[in-house]
PDB file of C-alpha atoms in Angstrom:
ATOM      1  CA  UNK U 358      -8.175  52.839  14.314  1.00 50.00           C
ATOM      2  CA  UNK U 359      -8.969  49.599  12.572  1.00 62.00           C
ATOM      3  CA  UNK U 360     -12.131  49.183  10.501  1.00 80.00           C
ATOM      4  CA  UNK U 361     -14.771  46.974  12.126  1.00 95.00           C
ATOM      5  CA  UNK U 362     -12.963  46.948  15.468  1.00 97.00           C
ATOM      6  CA  UNK U 363     -15.474  46.826  18.316  1.00 98.00           C
ATOM      7  CA  UNK U 364     -16.191  50.359  19.473  1.00 97.00           C
ATOM      8  CA  UNK U 365     -18.596  49.851  22.371  1.00 98.00           C
ATOM      9  CA  UNK U 366     -21.164  47.672  24.071  1.00 98.00           C
ATOM     10  CA  UNK U 367     -24.512  49.280  24.857  1.00 98.00           C
ATOM     11  CA  UNK U 368     -26.573  48.356  27.899  1.00 98.00           C
ATOM     12  CA  UNK U 369     -29.819  49.900  29.137  1.00 98.00           C
ATOM     13  CA  UNK U 370     -29.993  51.108  32.737  1.00 98.00           C
ATOM     14  CA  UNK U 371     -32.943  52.054  34.899  1.00 97.00           C
ATOM     15  CA  UNK U 372     -31.202  54.781  36.938  1.00 97.00           C
ATOM     16  CA  UNK U 373     -28.520  56.633  34.998  1.00 97.00           C
ATOM     17  CA  UNK U 374     -26.961  58.431  37.950  1.00 97.00           C
ATOM     18  CA  UNK U 375     -26.805  55.247  40.027  1.00 98.00           C
ATOM     19  CA  UNK U 376     -25.177  53.315  37.184  1.00 98.00           C
ATOM     20  CA  UNK U 377     -22.700  56.082  36.409  1.00 98.00           C
ATOM     21  CA  UNK U 378     -21.742  56.298  40.074  1.00 98.00           C
ATOM     22  CA  UNK U 379     -21.259  52.508  40.219  1.00 98.00           C
ATOM     23  CA  UNK U 380     -18.956  52.356  37.196  1.00 98.00           C
ATOM     24  CA  UNK U 381     -17.067  55.519  38.113  1.00 98.00           C
ATOM     25  CA  UNK U 382     -16.630  54.555  41.769  1.00 98.00           C
ATOM     26  CA  UNK U 383     -15.793  50.876  41.379  1.00 98.00           C
ATOM     27  CA  UNK U 384     -14.166  50.609  37.931  1.00 98.00           C
ATOM     28  CA  UNK U 385     -12.653  54.113  37.879  1.00 98.00           C
ATOM     29  CA  UNK U 386     -14.432  54.901  34.621  1.00 98.00           C
ATOM     30  CA  UNK U 387     -14.765  58.453  33.384  1.00 97.00           C
ATOM     31  CA  UNK U 388     -17.332  60.034  31.117  1.00 97.00           C
ATOM     32  CA  UNK U 389     -16.082  60.056  27.526  1.00 97.00           C
ATOM     33  CA  UNK U 390     -19.149  61.479  25.812  1.00 96.00           C
ATOM     34  CA  UNK U 391     -22.856  62.143  26.175  1.00 96.00           C
ATOM     35  CA  UNK U 392     -25.883  62.493  23.920  1.00 93.00           C
ATOM     36  CA  UNK U 393     -29.199  63.864  25.149  1.00 93.00           C
ATOM     37  CA  UNK U 394     -32.068  62.887  22.884  1.00 90.00           C
ATOM     38  CA  UNK U 395     -35.821  63.181  23.025  1.00 92.00           C
ATOM     39  CA  UNK U 396     -36.725  61.060  26.025  1.00 94.00           C
ATOM     40  CA  UNK U 397     -33.375  59.336  26.413  1.00 96.00           C
ATOM     41  CA  UNK U 398     -29.758  59.949  27.419  1.00 97.00           C
ATOM     42  CA  UNK U 399     -26.653  58.113  26.249  1.00 97.00           C
ATOM     43  CA  UNK U 400     -23.382  58.239  28.191  1.00 98.00           C
ATOM     44  CA  UNK U 401     -20.093  56.644  27.125  1.00 98.00           C
ATOM     45  CA  UNK U 402     -17.739  55.480  29.883  1.00 98.00           C
ATOM     46  CA  UNK U 403     -14.267  53.987  29.976  1.00 98.00           C
ATOM     47  CA  UNK U 404     -10.871  54.091  31.695  1.00 97.00           C
ATOM     48  CA  UNK U 405      -8.930  57.347  31.572  1.00 95.00           C
ATOM     49  CA  UNK U 406      -6.163  55.819  29.425  1.00 94.00           C
ATOM     50  CA  UNK U 407      -8.277  53.649  27.125  1.00 95.00           C
ATOM     51  CA  UNK U 408      -6.381  52.480  24.034  1.00 95.00           C
ATOM     52  CA  UNK U 409      -7.379  53.978  20.671  1.00 93.00           C
ATOM     53  CA  UNK U 410      -8.560  50.507  19.607  1.00 94.00           C
ATOM     54  CA  UNK U 411     -10.183  49.922  22.993  1.00 96.00           C
ATOM     55  CA  UNK U 412     -13.929  49.697  23.472  1.00 97.00           C
ATOM     56  CA  UNK U 413     -16.177  51.794  25.685  1.00 98.00           C
ATOM     57  CA  UNK U 414     -19.342  51.055  27.625  1.00 98.00           C
ATOM     58  CA  UNK U 415     -22.472  52.871  26.496  1.00 98.00           C
ATOM     59  CA  UNK U 416     -25.168  53.418  29.117  1.00 98.00           C
ATOM     60  CA  UNK U 417     -28.589  54.216  27.660  1.00 98.00           C
ATOM     61  CA  UNK U 418     -31.341  55.558  29.916  1.00 98.00           C
ATOM     62  CA  UNK U 419     -34.882  55.885  28.602  1.00 96.00           C
ATOM     63  CA  UNK U 420     -37.158  58.165  30.596  1.00 94.00           C
ATOM     64  CA  UNK U 421     -39.918  56.267  32.366  1.00 89.00           C
ATOM     65  CA  UNK U 422     -38.303  52.863  31.788  1.00 85.00           C
ATOM     66  CA  UNK U 423     -37.237  51.207  35.024  1.00 83.00           C
ATOM     67  CA  UNK U 424     -37.742  47.476  34.540  1.00 91.00           C
ATOM     68  CA  UNK U 425     -35.601  45.724  31.942  1.00 96.00           C
ATOM     69  CA  UNK U 426     -35.480  42.049  31.049  1.00 97.00           C
ATOM     70  CA  UNK U 427     -31.917  40.707  30.972  1.00 98.00           C
ATOM     71  CA  UNK U 428     -32.828  37.678  28.882  1.00 98.00           C
ATOM     72  CA  UNK U 429     -30.116  35.070  28.358  1.00 98.00           C
ATOM     73  CA  UNK U 430     -28.886  35.690  24.798  1.00 98.00           C
ATOM     74  CA  UNK U 431     -26.375  38.215  26.132  1.00 98.00           C
ATOM     75  CA  UNK U 432     -23.926  36.909  28.714  1.00 98.00           C
ATOM     76  CA  UNK U 433     -21.556  39.501  30.107  1.00 98.00           C
ATOM     77  CA  UNK U 434     -18.901  42.096  29.558  1.00 98.00           C
ATOM     78  CA  UNK U 435     -15.391  41.288  30.802  1.00 98.00           C
ATOM     79  CA  UNK U 436     -12.881  43.741  32.258  1.00 98.00           C
ATOM     80  CA  UNK U 437      -9.115  43.409  32.626  1.00 98.00           C
ATOM     81  CA  UNK U 438      -7.050  43.453  35.805  1.00 98.00           C
ATOM     82  CA  UNK U 439      -3.570  42.284  36.778  1.00 97.00           C
ATOM     83  CA  UNK U 440      -4.768  40.173  39.716  1.00 97.00           C
ATOM     84  CA  UNK U 441      -8.333  38.839  39.822  1.00 98.00           C
ATOM     85  CA  UNK U 442      -8.235  37.953  43.525  1.00 97.00           C
ATOM     86  CA  UNK U 443      -7.063  41.395  44.642  1.00 97.00           C
ATOM     87  CA  UNK U 444      -9.424  43.210  42.296  1.00 98.00           C
ATOM     88  CA  UNK U 445     -12.438  41.164  43.383  1.00 98.00           C
ATOM     89  CA  UNK U 446     -11.885  41.655  47.096  1.00 97.00           C
ATOM     90  CA  UNK U 447     -11.164  45.354  46.620  1.00 98.00           C
ATOM     91  CA  UNK U 448     -14.665  45.540  45.122  1.00 98.00           C
ATOM     92  CA  UNK U 449     -16.062  43.571  48.069  1.00 98.00           C
ATOM     93  CA  UNK U 450     -14.455  46.085  50.454  1.00 98.00           C
ATOM     94  CA  UNK U 451     -16.196  48.838  48.497  1.00 98.00           C
ATOM     95  CA  UNK U 452     -19.584  47.212  49.054  1.00 97.00           C
ATOM     96  CA  UNK U 453     -20.089  45.464  45.707  1.00 98.00           C
ATOM     97  CA  UNK U 454     -22.298  42.377  45.968  1.00 94.00           C
ATOM     98  CA  UNK U 455     -20.464  39.065  46.376  1.00 95.00           C
ATOM     99  CA  UNK U 456     -21.503  37.092  43.280  1.00 96.00           C
ATOM    100  CA  UNK U 457     -18.936  34.581  41.923  1.00 96.00           C
ATOM    101  CA  UNK U 458     -15.641  34.470  43.775  1.00 96.00           C
ATOM    102  CA  UNK U 459     -12.229  33.798  42.198  1.00 96.00           C
ATOM    103  CA  UNK U 460     -11.781  30.768  44.470  1.00 95.00           C
ATOM    104  CA  UNK U 461     -14.663  29.096  42.625  1.00 90.00           C
ATOM    105  CA  UNK U 462     -13.542  30.152  39.135  1.00 85.00           C
ATOM    106  CA  UNK U 463      -9.764  29.788  38.595  1.00 82.00           C
ATOM    107  CA  UNK U 464      -8.487  32.853  36.740  1.00 87.00           C
ATOM    108  CA  UNK U 465     -11.692  34.871  36.764  1.00 96.00           C
ATOM    109  CA  UNK U 466     -14.587  36.112  38.878  1.00 98.00           C
ATOM    110  CA  UNK U 467     -17.941  37.845  38.385  1.00 98.00           C
ATOM    111  CA  UNK U 468     -19.840  40.793  39.832  1.00 98.00           C
ATOM    112  CA  UNK U 469     -23.065  42.525  38.792  1.00 98.00           C
ATOM    113  CA  UNK U 470     -23.912  46.167  38.166  1.00 98.00           C
ATOM    114  CA  UNK U 471     -27.028  47.776  39.724  1.00 97.00           C
ATOM    115  CA  UNK U 472     -29.289  46.424  36.951  1.00 97.00           C
ATOM    116  CA  UNK U 473     -27.908  42.901  37.077  1.00 98.00           C
ATOM    117  CA  UNK U 474     -25.638  43.005  34.005  1.00 98.00           C
ATOM    118  CA  UNK U 475     -22.876  40.477  34.679  1.00 98.00           C
ATOM    119  CA  UNK U 476     -19.264  41.660  34.626  1.00 98.00           C
ATOM    120  CA  UNK U 477     -16.447  39.137  34.411  1.00 98.00           C
ATOM    121  CA  UNK U 478     -13.060  40.065  35.860  1.00 98.00           C
ATOM    122  CA  UNK U 479     -10.166  38.507  33.941  1.00 98.00           C
ATOM    123  CA  UNK U 480      -6.378  38.613  34.337  1.00 97.00           C
ATOM    124  CA  UNK U 481      -4.525  40.227  31.455  1.00 96.00           C
ATOM    125  CA  UNK U 482      -1.016  41.596  30.982  1.00 95.00           C
ATOM    126  CA  UNK U 483      -2.200  44.249  28.521  1.00 95.00           C
ATOM    127  CA  UNK U 484      -4.739  47.049  28.432  1.00 96.00           C
ATOM    128  CA  UNK U 485      -5.725  49.608  31.028  1.00 97.00           C
ATOM    129  CA  UNK U 486      -7.113  48.337  34.321  1.00 98.00           C
ATOM    130  CA  UNK U 487     -10.864  47.668  34.031  1.00 98.00           C
ATOM    131  CA  UNK U 488     -10.769  48.139  30.230  1.00 98.00           C
ATOM    132  CA  UNK U 489     -13.226  46.014  28.259  1.00 98.00           C
ATOM    133  CA  UNK U 490     -11.681  42.692  27.258  1.00 98.00           C
ATOM    134  CA  UNK U 491     -14.660  40.996  25.581  1.00 98.00           C
ATOM    135  CA  UNK U 492     -18.428  40.860  25.382  1.00 98.00           C
ATOM    136  CA  UNK U 493     -20.011  37.422  25.530  1.00 98.00           C
ATOM    137  CA  UNK U 494     -23.122  36.475  23.581  1.00 98.00           C
ATOM    138  CA  UNK U 495     -24.817  33.067  23.453  1.00 98.00           C
ATOM    139  CA  UNK U 496     -25.504  31.613  20.015  1.00 98.00           C
ATOM    140  CA  UNK U 497     -27.731  28.800  18.803  1.00 98.00           C
ATOM    141  CA  UNK U 498     -25.524  27.656  15.903  1.00 98.00           C
ATOM    142  CA  UNK U 499     -21.752  28.027  16.290  1.00 98.00           C
ATOM    143  CA  UNK U 500     -20.954  27.324  12.645  1.00 97.00           C
ATOM    144  CA  UNK U 501     -23.447  29.920  11.442  1.00 98.00           C
ATOM    145  CA  UNK U 502     -22.153  32.615  13.785  1.00 98.00           C
ATOM    146  CA  UNK U 503     -18.494  31.904  13.106  1.00 98.00           C
ATOM    147  CA  UNK U 504     -19.292  32.249   9.412  1.00 98.00           C
ATOM    148  CA  UNK U 505     -21.187  35.461  10.045  1.00 98.00           C
ATOM    149  CA  UNK U 506     -18.329  37.227  11.832  1.00 98.00           C
ATOM    150  CA  UNK U 507     -15.603  35.948   9.525  1.00 97.00           C
ATOM    151  CA  UNK U 508     -17.467  36.623   6.271  1.00 97.00           C
ATOM    152  CA  UNK U 509     -19.277  39.853   7.098  1.00 97.00           C
ATOM    153  CA  UNK U 510     -16.635  41.590   9.229  1.00 97.00           C
ATOM    154  CA  UNK U 511     -13.455  39.679   8.301  1.00 96.00           C
ATOM    155  CA  UNK U 512     -12.889  38.629  11.916  1.00 97.00           C
ATOM    156  CA  UNK U 513     -10.378  35.958  12.868  1.00 97.00           C
ATOM    157  CA  UNK U 514     -10.054  33.562  15.789  1.00 95.00           C
ATOM    158  CA  UNK U 515      -8.449  35.224  18.812  1.00 95.00           C
ATOM    159  CA  UNK U 516      -8.906  32.230  21.105  1.00 95.00           C
ATOM    160  CA  UNK U 517     -11.174  29.287  21.876  1.00 96.00           C
ATOM    161  CA  UNK U 518     -12.148  27.016  24.736  1.00 94.00           C
ATOM    162  CA  UNK U 519     -13.963  23.738  24.254  1.00 95.00           C
ATOM    163  CA  UNK U 520     -15.469  21.780  27.150  1.00 95.00           C
ATOM    164  CA  UNK U 521     -17.717  18.732  27.442  1.00 96.00           C
ATOM    165  CA  UNK U 522     -20.969  20.687  27.198  1.00 97.00           C
ATOM    166  CA  UNK U 523     -20.065  24.026  25.598  1.00 97.00           C
ATOM    167  CA  UNK U 524     -17.509  25.934  23.562  1.00 98.00           C
ATOM    168  CA  UNK U 525     -16.309  29.544  23.631  1.00 98.00           C
ATOM    169  CA  UNK U 526     -14.911  31.263  20.529  1.00 98.00           C
ATOM    170  CA  UNK U 527     -13.203  34.676  20.661  1.00 98.00           C
ATOM    171  CA  UNK U 528     -13.112  36.764  17.486  1.00 98.00           C
ATOM    172  CA  UNK U 529     -11.601  40.101  16.436  1.00 97.00           C
ATOM    173  CA  UNK U 530     -10.349  41.841  13.268  1.00 95.00           C
ATOM    174  CA  UNK U 531      -6.981  40.590  12.035  1.00 91.00           C
ATOM    175  CA  UNK U 532      -5.270  43.967  12.447  1.00 89.00           C
ATOM    176  CA  UNK U 533      -6.857  44.992  15.743  1.00 93.00           C
ATOM    177  CA  UNK U 534      -4.540  45.800  18.637  1.00 95.00           C
ATOM    178  CA  UNK U 535      -4.441  43.296  21.484  1.00 95.00           C
ATOM    179  CA  UNK U 536      -6.094  45.983  23.627  1.00 97.00           C
ATOM    180  CA  UNK U 537      -9.188  45.820  21.404  1.00 97.00           C
ATOM    181  CA  UNK U 538     -12.307  44.135  22.731  1.00 98.00           C
ATOM    182  CA  UNK U 539     -13.180  40.736  21.292  1.00 98.00           C
ATOM    183  CA  UNK U 540     -16.591  39.163  20.840  1.00 98.00           C
ATOM    184  CA  UNK U 541     -17.008  35.856  22.667  1.00 98.00           C
ATOM    185  CA  UNK U 542     -19.467  33.402  21.139  1.00 98.00           C
ATOM    186  CA  UNK U 543     -20.712  30.839  23.649  1.00 98.00           C
ATOM    187  CA  UNK U 544     -22.258  27.726  22.148  1.00 98.00           C
ATOM    188  CA  UNK U 545     -23.992  25.203  24.413  1.00 98.00           C
ATOM    189  CA  UNK U 546     -24.234  21.720  22.916  1.00 97.00           C
ATOM    190  CA  UNK U 547     -27.734  20.987  24.225  1.00 96.00           C
ATOM    191  CA  UNK U 548     -29.478  22.884  21.416  1.00 93.00           C
ATOM    192  CA  UNK U 549     -31.179  25.456  23.613  1.00 95.00           C
ATOM    193  CA  UNK U 550     -32.646  28.711  22.301  1.00 97.00           C
ATOM    194  CA  UNK U 551     -32.272  32.138  23.887  1.00 98.00           C
ATOM    195  CA  UNK U 552     -34.258  35.233  24.812  1.00 98.00           C
ATOM    196  CA  UNK U 553     -32.704  38.562  23.834  1.00 98.00           C
ATOM    197  CA  UNK U 554     -34.484  40.576  26.522  1.00 98.00           C
ATOM    198  CA  UNK U 555     -34.114  44.356  26.396  1.00 98.00           C
ATOM    199  CA  UNK U 556     -31.490  45.173  29.061  1.00 98.00           C
ATOM    200  CA  UNK U 557     -28.697  44.671  26.534  1.00 98.00           C
ATOM    201  CA  UNK U 558     -28.725  46.846  23.438  1.00 98.00           C
ATOM    202  CA  UNK U 559     -26.021  46.200  20.857  1.00 98.00           C
ATOM    203  CA  UNK U 560     -22.407  45.795  19.911  1.00 98.00           C
ATOM    204  CA  UNK U 561     -20.906  48.582  17.796  1.00 98.00           C
ATOM    205  CA  UNK U 562     -18.126  48.324  15.206  1.00 98.00           C
ATOM    206  CA  UNK U 563     -16.173  51.237  13.770  1.00 96.00           C
ATOM    207  CA  UNK U 564     -15.856  52.168  10.139  1.00 94.00           C
ATOM    208  CA  UNK U 565     -13.852  54.845   8.355  1.00 91.00           C
ATOM    209  CA  UNK U 566     -16.411  55.035   5.540  1.00 95.00           C
ATOM    210  CA  UNK U 567     -19.937  54.237   6.647  1.00 96.00           C
ATOM    211  CA  UNK U 568     -21.548  54.059   3.216  1.00 96.00           C
ATOM    212  CA  UNK U 569     -18.819  52.032   1.509  1.00 96.00           C
ATOM    213  CA  UNK U 570     -18.602  49.550   4.363  1.00 96.00           C
ATOM    214  CA  UNK U 571     -22.390  49.306   4.583  1.00 97.00           C
ATOM    215  CA  UNK U 572     -22.494  48.489   0.864  1.00 97.00           C
ATOM    216  CA  UNK U 573     -19.863  45.823   1.487  1.00 96.00           C
ATOM    217  CA  UNK U 574     -21.962  44.318   4.274  1.00 97.00           C
ATOM    218  CA  UNK U 575     -24.998  44.277   1.992  1.00 98.00           C
ATOM    219  CA  UNK U 576     -22.964  42.540  -0.721  1.00 98.00           C
ATOM    220  CA  UNK U 577     -21.979  39.975   1.895  1.00 97.00           C
ATOM    221  CA  UNK U 578     -25.687  39.471   2.641  1.00 98.00           C
ATOM    222  CA  UNK U 579     -25.803  41.013   6.100  1.00 98.00           C
ATOM    223  CA  UNK U 580     -29.304  41.894   7.284  1.00 98.00           C
ATOM    224  CA  UNK U 581     -30.471  45.351   6.203  1.00 98.00           C
ATOM    225  CA  UNK U 582     -32.002  46.338   9.533  1.00 98.00           C
ATOM    226  CA  UNK U 583     -31.475  50.135   9.690  1.00 98.00           C
ATOM    227  CA  UNK U 584     -29.538  51.599   6.780  1.00 98.00           C
ATOM    228  CA  UNK U 585     -27.417  54.774   6.998  1.00 97.00           C
ATOM    229  CA  UNK U 586     -30.076  56.959   5.350  1.00 97.00           C
ATOM    230  CA  UNK U 587     -32.630  56.019   8.003  1.00 97.00           C
ATOM    231  CA  UNK U 588     -30.090  56.994  10.699  1.00 95.00           C
ATOM    232  CA  UNK U 589     -29.213  60.483   9.357  1.00 93.00           C
ATOM    233  CA  UNK U 590     -26.136  59.012   7.627  1.00 94.00           C
ATOM    234  CA  UNK U 591     -24.346  58.835  11.002  1.00 93.00           C
ATOM    235  CA  UNK U 592     -24.603  55.106  11.703  1.00 96.00           C
ATOM    236  CA  UNK U 593     -26.489  51.971  10.669  1.00 98.00           C
ATOM    237  CA  UNK U 594     -27.576  48.659  12.168  1.00 98.00           C
ATOM    238  CA  UNK U 595     -27.466  45.044  11.103  1.00 98.00           C
ATOM    239  CA  UNK U 596     -28.177  41.872  13.103  1.00 98.00           C
ATOM    240  CA  UNK U 597     -26.426  38.561  13.590  1.00 98.00           C
ATOM    241  CA  UNK U 598     -28.271  35.280  12.868  1.00 98.00           C
ATOM    242  CA  UNK U 599     -29.854  35.218  16.350  1.00 98.00           C
ATOM    243  CA  UNK U 600     -30.908  38.871  16.338  1.00 98.00           C
ATOM    244  CA  UNK U 601     -28.144  40.506  18.401  1.00 98.00           C
ATOM    245  CA  UNK U 602     -27.993  44.054  17.041  1.00 98.00           C
ATOM    246  CA  UNK U 603     -24.715  45.388  15.622  1.00 98.00           C
ATOM    247  CA  UNK U 604     -24.231  49.104  15.060  1.00 98.00           C
ATOM    248  CA  UNK U 605     -21.890  50.275  12.307  1.00 98.00           C
ATOM    249  CA  UNK U 606     -20.500  53.630  13.381  1.00 95.00           C
ATOM    250  CA  UNK U 607     -18.156  56.268  12.052  1.00 89.00           C
ATOM    251  CA  UNK U 608     -16.307  57.549  15.175  1.00 83.00           C
ATOM    252  CA  UNK U 609     -16.132  61.035  13.630  1.00 83.00           C
ATOM    253  CA  UNK U 610     -19.926  61.219  14.041  1.00 80.00           C
ATOM    254  CA  UNK U 611     -19.796  60.130  17.687  1.00 83.00           C
ATOM    255  CA  UNK U 612     -19.797  62.461  20.734  1.00 84.00           C
ATOM    256  CA  UNK U 613     -16.947  60.421  22.244  1.00 87.00           C
ATOM    257  CA  UNK U 614     -13.673  62.115  23.135  1.00 77.00           C
ATOM    258  CA  UNK U 615     -10.937  59.487  23.487  1.00 65.00           C
ATOM    259  CA  UNK U 616      -8.171  61.987  24.215  1.00 61.00           C
TER     260      UNK U 616
END
């Protein structure tokens, strides 16, 4: 496993069983790990044959919390299929809500999960079906965020798309497998600001040595949000320039079983 490769995307859900059933029924995900805390439950989901550098989806359910604000600073997760048209209409046959059809979006389509998190369906010739391809976040300053990911985490460009009113930049570690998830930075040229909401939680990156890599991030002037000591030396958190939270995690301290 590569250091700083994206390990998972965390979203908060109002009904854990409903969300698990949706992802397991429609995306064929299976439970990879679970953590029951005081007043909350975390479940990790992914395809049966997820790549070792592939990312998982973390569902977090907080007891008594049923109404989350999606905000607009987080955009979507994207999942891979061989044929977007066939995959989309298979989901329609299964009763998934018709949201953004492939006829209206050449090469991709969108659905929503029970809490309204957007899920893009993209065509790829690599990775397990429905595996996580990228997570999109909206940023207020493209130069600042590109510098953040390249300087702090040593990410490199994995693709870009520039249009008249916006640009998309895809980033990943240099040595990550093509099956790894990328982070997509979406920059709108109109100078808008964004609301983080609370329905999206964080991105997580892997490390083989939490303390050494945390010290490196501090040397590179990453935000000291939650250091390893405050997190029982199992993980830590920093933030990007707009406040998107980024967990730094040693997989050996995770309940996930990728076998």
